[in-house]
XYZ file of C-alpha atoms in Angstrom:
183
model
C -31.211 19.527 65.965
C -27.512 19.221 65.263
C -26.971 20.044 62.183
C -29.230 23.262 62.781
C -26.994 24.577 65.668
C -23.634 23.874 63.669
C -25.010 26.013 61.074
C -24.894 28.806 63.320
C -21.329 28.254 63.622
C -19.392 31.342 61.070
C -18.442 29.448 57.936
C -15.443 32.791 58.213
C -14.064 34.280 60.419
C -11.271 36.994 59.862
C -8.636 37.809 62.917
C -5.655 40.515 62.479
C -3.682 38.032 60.235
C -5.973 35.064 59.601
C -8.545 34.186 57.505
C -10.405 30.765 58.817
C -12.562 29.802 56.409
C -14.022 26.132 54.583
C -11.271 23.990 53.759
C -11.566 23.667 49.008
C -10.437 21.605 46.669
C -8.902 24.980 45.350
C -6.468 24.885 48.602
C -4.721 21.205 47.452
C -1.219 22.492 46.530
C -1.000 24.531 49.951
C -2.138 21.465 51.929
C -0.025 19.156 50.125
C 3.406 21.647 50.130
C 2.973 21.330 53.567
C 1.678 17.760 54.741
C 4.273 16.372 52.365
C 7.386 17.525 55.033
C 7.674 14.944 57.347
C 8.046 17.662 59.981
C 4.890 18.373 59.932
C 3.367 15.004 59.683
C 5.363 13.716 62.875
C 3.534 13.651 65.768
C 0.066 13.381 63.423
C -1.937 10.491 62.902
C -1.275 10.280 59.059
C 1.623 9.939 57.125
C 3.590 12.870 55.284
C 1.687 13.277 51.307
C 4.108 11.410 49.091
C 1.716 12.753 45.794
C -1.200 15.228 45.340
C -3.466 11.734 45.484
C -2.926 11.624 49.555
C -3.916 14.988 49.751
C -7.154 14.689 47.585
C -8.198 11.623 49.666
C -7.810 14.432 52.670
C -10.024 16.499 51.143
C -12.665 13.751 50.469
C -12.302 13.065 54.366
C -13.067 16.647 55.284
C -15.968 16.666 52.890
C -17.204 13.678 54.161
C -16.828 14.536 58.377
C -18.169 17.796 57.170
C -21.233 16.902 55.293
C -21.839 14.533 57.738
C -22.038 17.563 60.457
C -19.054 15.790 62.652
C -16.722 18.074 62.606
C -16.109 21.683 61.653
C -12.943 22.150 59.821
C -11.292 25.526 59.149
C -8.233 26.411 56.825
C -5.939 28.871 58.234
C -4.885 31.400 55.089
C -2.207 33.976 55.838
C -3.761 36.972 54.597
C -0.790 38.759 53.689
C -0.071 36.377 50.819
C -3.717 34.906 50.731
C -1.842 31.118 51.046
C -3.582 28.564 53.007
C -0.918 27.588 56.180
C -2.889 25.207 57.902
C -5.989 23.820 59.636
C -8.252 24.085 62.496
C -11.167 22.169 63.757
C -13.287 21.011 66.307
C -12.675 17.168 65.312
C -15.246 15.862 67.774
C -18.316 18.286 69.040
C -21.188 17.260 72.054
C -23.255 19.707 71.868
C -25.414 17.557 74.617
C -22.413 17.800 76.826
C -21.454 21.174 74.981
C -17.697 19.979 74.446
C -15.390 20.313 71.785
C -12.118 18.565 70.933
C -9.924 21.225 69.010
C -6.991 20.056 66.355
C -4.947 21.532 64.159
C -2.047 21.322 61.487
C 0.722 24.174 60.670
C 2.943 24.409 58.196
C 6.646 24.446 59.923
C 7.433 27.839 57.599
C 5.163 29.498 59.560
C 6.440 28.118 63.544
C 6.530 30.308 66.112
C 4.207 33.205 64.980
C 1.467 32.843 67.209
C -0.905 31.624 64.332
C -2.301 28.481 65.985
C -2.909 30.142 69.225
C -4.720 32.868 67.527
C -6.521 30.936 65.062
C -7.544 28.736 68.047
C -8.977 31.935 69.699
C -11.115 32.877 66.903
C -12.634 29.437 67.167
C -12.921 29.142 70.544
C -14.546 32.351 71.055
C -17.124 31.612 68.107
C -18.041 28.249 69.272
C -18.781 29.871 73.094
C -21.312 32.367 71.190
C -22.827 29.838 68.731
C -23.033 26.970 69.748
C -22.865 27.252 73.938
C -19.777 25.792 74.409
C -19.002 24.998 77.999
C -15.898 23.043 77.471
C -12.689 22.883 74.999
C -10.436 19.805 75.147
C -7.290 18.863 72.927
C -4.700 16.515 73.410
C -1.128 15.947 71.567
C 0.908 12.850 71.771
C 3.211 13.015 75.073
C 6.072 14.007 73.115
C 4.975 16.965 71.211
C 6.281 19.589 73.517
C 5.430 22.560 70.953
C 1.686 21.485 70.360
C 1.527 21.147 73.898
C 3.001 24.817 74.549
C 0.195 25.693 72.421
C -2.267 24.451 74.348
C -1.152 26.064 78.098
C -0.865 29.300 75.918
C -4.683 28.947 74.919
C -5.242 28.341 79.015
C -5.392 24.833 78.762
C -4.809 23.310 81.613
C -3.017 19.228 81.694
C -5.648 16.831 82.926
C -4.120 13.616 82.575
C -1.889 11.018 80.328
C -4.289 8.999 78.517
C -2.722 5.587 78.055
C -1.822 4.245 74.027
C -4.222 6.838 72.659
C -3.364 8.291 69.318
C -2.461 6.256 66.684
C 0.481 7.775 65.617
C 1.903 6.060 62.677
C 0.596 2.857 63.007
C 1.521 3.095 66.439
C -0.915 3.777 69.834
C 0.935 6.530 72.165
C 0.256 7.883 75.411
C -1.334 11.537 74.717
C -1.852 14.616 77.180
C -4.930 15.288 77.610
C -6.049 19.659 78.266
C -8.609 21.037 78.736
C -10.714 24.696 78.998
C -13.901 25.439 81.097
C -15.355 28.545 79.184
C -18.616 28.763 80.146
Protein backbone atom coordinates (compact mmCIF):
# COMPACT_ATOMS: atom_id res chain seq x y z
CA UNK A 1 0.00 0.00 0.00
CA UNK A 2 1.10 3.60 -0.34
CA UNK A 3 1.02 4.99 2.58
CA UNK A 4 2.95 1.82 4.00
CA UNK A 5 5.96 2.29 1.60
CA UNK A 6 6.16 6.20 2.27
CA UNK A 7 6.52 5.33 5.78
CA UNK A 8 9.66 3.75 5.07
CA UNK A 9 10.82 6.92 3.77
CA UNK A 10 13.42 8.66 6.95
CA UNK A 11 11.21 11.24 8.60
CA UNK A 12 15.40 12.76 9.20
CA UNK A 13 17.97 12.69 7.66
CA UNK A 14 21.27 14.53 8.74
CA UNK A 15 24.09 15.44 5.88
CA UNK A 16 27.50 17.40 6.82
CA UNK A 17 25.53 20.72 7.22
CA UNK A 18 21.84 19.85 6.94
CA UNK A 19 19.31 18.65 8.93
CA UNK A 20 16.06 17.55 6.66
CA UNK A 21 13.53 16.86 8.79
CA UNK A 22 9.22 17.37 9.05
CA UNK A 23 8.33 20.74 8.19
CA UNK A 24 6.37 22.37 12.23
CA UNK A 25 4.36 24.86 13.08
CA UNK A 26 7.43 25.69 15.40
CA UNK A 27 9.46 26.62 12.00
CA UNK A 28 6.73 29.69 10.97
CA UNK A 29 9.02 32.72 11.57
CA UNK A 30 11.95 31.01 9.48
CA UNK A 31 9.53 30.19 6.64
CA UNK A 32 7.90 33.41 6.70
CA UNK A 33 11.47 35.67 7.06
CA UNK A 34 12.14 34.08 4.03
CA UNK A 35 8.97 33.58 1.70
CA UNK A 36 8.14 37.17 2.56
CA UNK A 37 11.32 38.54 0.09
CA UNK A 38 10.02 38.69 -3.14
CA UNK A 39 13.33 37.21 -4.28
CA UNK A 40 12.56 34.25 -3.23
CA UNK A 41 8.99 34.02 -4.19
CA UNK A 42 9.81 34.95 -7.97
CA UNK A 43 9.91 32.27 -10.10
CA UNK A 44 7.43 30.20 -7.43
CA UNK A 45 3.97 29.51 -7.84
CA UNK A 46 2.82 31.61 -4.75
CA UNK A 47 3.14 34.98 -3.86
CA UNK A 48 5.85 36.52 -1.39
CA UNK A 49 4.07 36.23 2.66
CA UNK A 50 2.82 39.75 3.21
CA UNK A 51 1.84 38.49 7.19
CA UNK A 52 2.52 35.37 9.34
CA UNK A 53 -1.34 34.38 8.14
CA UNK A 54 0.13 33.35 4.45
CA UNK A 55 2.60 31.40 6.01
CA UNK A 56 0.25 29.47 8.46
CA UNK A 57 -2.10 28.69 5.51
CA UNK A 58 1.41 27.05 4.08
CA UNK A 59 1.70 25.07 6.82
CA UNK A 60 -1.97 23.83 6.75
CA UNK A 61 -1.11 22.88 2.99
CA UNK A 62 1.87 20.79 3.97
CA UNK A 63 -0.14 19.15 6.69
CA UNK A 64 -2.77 18.48 4.52
CA UNK A 65 -0.51 16.96 1.17
CA UNK A 66 1.27 15.27 3.97
CA UNK A 67 -1.41 13.56 5.87
CA UNK A 68 -2.87 12.82 2.82
CA UNK A 69 0.49 10.71 1.87
CA UNK A 70 0.99 13.02 -1.48
CA UNK A 71 3.90 14.40 -0.93
CA UNK A 72 6.89 14.21 1.38
CA UNK A 73 8.04 17.53 2.48
CA UNK A 74 11.38 18.22 4.22
CA UNK A 75 12.67 21.51 5.96
CA UNK A 76 16.19 22.25 5.34
CA UNK A 77 17.74 23.60 8.96
CA UNK A 78 21.31 24.89 8.88
CA UNK A 79 22.75 23.10 11.64
CA UNK A 80 25.24 25.51 12.58
CA UNK A 81 22.60 27.94 13.84
CA UNK A 82 19.77 25.22 14.05
CA UNK A 83 17.49 27.88 11.67
CA UNK A 84 15.23 26.38 9.21
CA UNK A 85 16.60 27.81 5.43
CA UNK A 86 14.31 26.15 3.31
CA UNK A 87 12.38 23.19 1.86
CA UNK A 88 12.56 20.05 0.00
CA UNK A 89 10.11 17.60 -1.31
CA UNK A 90 9.06 15.12 -3.57
CA UNK A 91 5.76 17.19 -4.57
CA UNK A 92 4.36 14.40 -6.72
CA UNK A 93 5.50 10.50 -6.06
CA UNK A 94 4.39 7.16 -8.49
CA UNK A 95 5.50 4.68 -6.78
CA UNK A 96 3.66 2.40 -9.65
CA UNK A 97 5.88 4.12 -12.12
CA UNK A 98 8.53 4.65 -9.21
CA UNK A 99 8.96 8.50 -10.11
CA UNK A 100 9.36 11.42 -8.17
CA UNK A 101 9.02 15.13 -8.93
CA UNK A 102 11.57 16.99 -6.55
CA UNK A 103 10.98 20.91 -5.42
CA UNK A 104 12.38 23.08 -3.31
CA UNK A 105 12.57 26.70 -1.73
CA UNK A 106 15.89 28.58 -0.35
CA UNK A 107 16.24 31.39 1.41
CA UNK A 108 18.42 33.97 -0.88
CA UNK A 109 20.86 34.51 2.48
CA UNK A 110 21.92 31.29 2.03
CA UNK A 111 22.61 31.32 -2.32
CA UNK A 112 25.33 29.77 -3.58
CA UNK A 113 26.40 27.29 -0.79
CA UNK A 114 25.65 24.16 -2.28
CA UNK A 115 22.66 23.53 0.18
CA UNK A 116 19.96 22.63 -2.35
CA UNK A 117 22.16 20.37 -4.28
CA UNK A 118 23.12 18.61 -1.19
CA UNK A 119 19.91 18.54 0.48
CA UNK A 120 18.60 17.18 -2.87
CA UNK A 121 21.22 14.34 -2.55
CA UNK A 122 20.18 13.24 0.76
CA UNK A 123 16.71 12.84 -0.68
CA UNK A 124 17.45 11.40 -3.67
CA UNK A 125 19.62 8.83 -2.32
CA UNK A 126 16.92 7.90 0.47
CA UNK A 127 14.08 7.67 -1.84
CA UNK A 128 16.38 5.09 -4.26
CA UNK A 129 16.77 2.84 -0.94
CA UNK A 130 13.18 3.20 0.39
CA UNK A 131 11.02 3.50 -1.73
CA UNK A 132 12.70 1.98 -5.27
CA UNK A 133 12.95 4.94 -7.01
CA UNK A 134 13.79 4.50 -10.65
CA UNK A 135 13.30 8.01 -11.75
CA UNK A 136 13.74 11.80 -10.39
CA UNK A 137 12.16 14.64 -12.39
CA UNK A 138 11.99 18.52 -11.59
CA UNK A 139 11.29 21.31 -13.63
CA UNK A 140 11.74 25.31 -13.07
CA UNK A 141 10.08 27.94 -15.09
CA UNK A 142 12.28 28.66 -18.38
CA UNK A 143 13.71 31.61 -16.87
CA UNK A 144 15.10 30.48 -13.65
CA UNK A 145 18.63 29.97 -14.75
CA UNK A 146 19.92 29.30 -11.01
CA UNK A 147 17.22 26.57 -10.16
CA UNK A 148 18.02 25.19 -13.34
CA UNK A 149 21.96 25.14 -12.58
CA UNK A 150 20.79 23.22 -9.73
CA UNK A 151 19.32 20.71 -11.41
CA UNK A 152 22.38 19.78 -14.18
CA UNK A 153 24.52 19.89 -10.90
CA UNK A 154 22.25 17.03 -9.36
CA UNK A 155 22.84 15.17 -13.06
CA UNK A 156 19.74 16.19 -14.38
CA UNK A 157 19.64 16.08 -17.66
CA UNK A 158 17.01 18.84 -19.96
CA UNK A 159 14.26 16.79 -21.52
CA UNK A 160 12.10 19.23 -23.00
CA UNK A 161 10.13 22.81 -22.71
CA UNK A 162 6.81 22.00 -21.52
CA UNK A 163 4.46 24.57 -22.99
CA UNK A 164 2.40 27.28 -20.30
CA UNK A 165 3.10 24.92 -17.43
CA UNK A 166 3.60 26.50 -14.07
CA UNK A 167 1.41 28.89 -12.90
CA UNK A 168 3.61 31.42 -11.94
CA UNK A 169 1.81 34.29 -10.48
CA UNK A 170 -1.34 33.98 -11.91
CA UNK A 171 0.38 33.42 -14.98
CA UNK A 172 1.02 29.80 -17.08
CA UNK A 173 4.90 29.71 -18.27
CA UNK A 174 6.81 27.49 -20.32
CA UNK A 175 8.97 25.26 -17.73
CA UNK A 176 12.15 22.95 -18.37
CA UNK A 177 11.53 19.89 -17.77
CA UNK A 178 14.94 17.35 -16.13
CA UNK A 179 15.16 14.52 -15.35
CA UNK A 180 17.42 11.48 -13.47
CA UNK A 181 17.36 7.67 -14.26
CA UNK A 182 18.73 6.19 -10.89
CA UNK A 183 17.82 2.90 -10.91
Amino acid sequence: MYSDKLALFPKTILTQRLQLRPITRADENDIFEYASNPEVARYMSWSAHRTLADTEEFLKYIDQVESEKLQIDRGIVWRENNKMVGTIAFVSIDLALRVVELGYCLSNQYWGRGIIVEAANAMIDAAVRTLDIHRIEAECEIDNFKSERVMQKLGMEQEGVMRKRLPVHGVYRDAKLYAKVVG
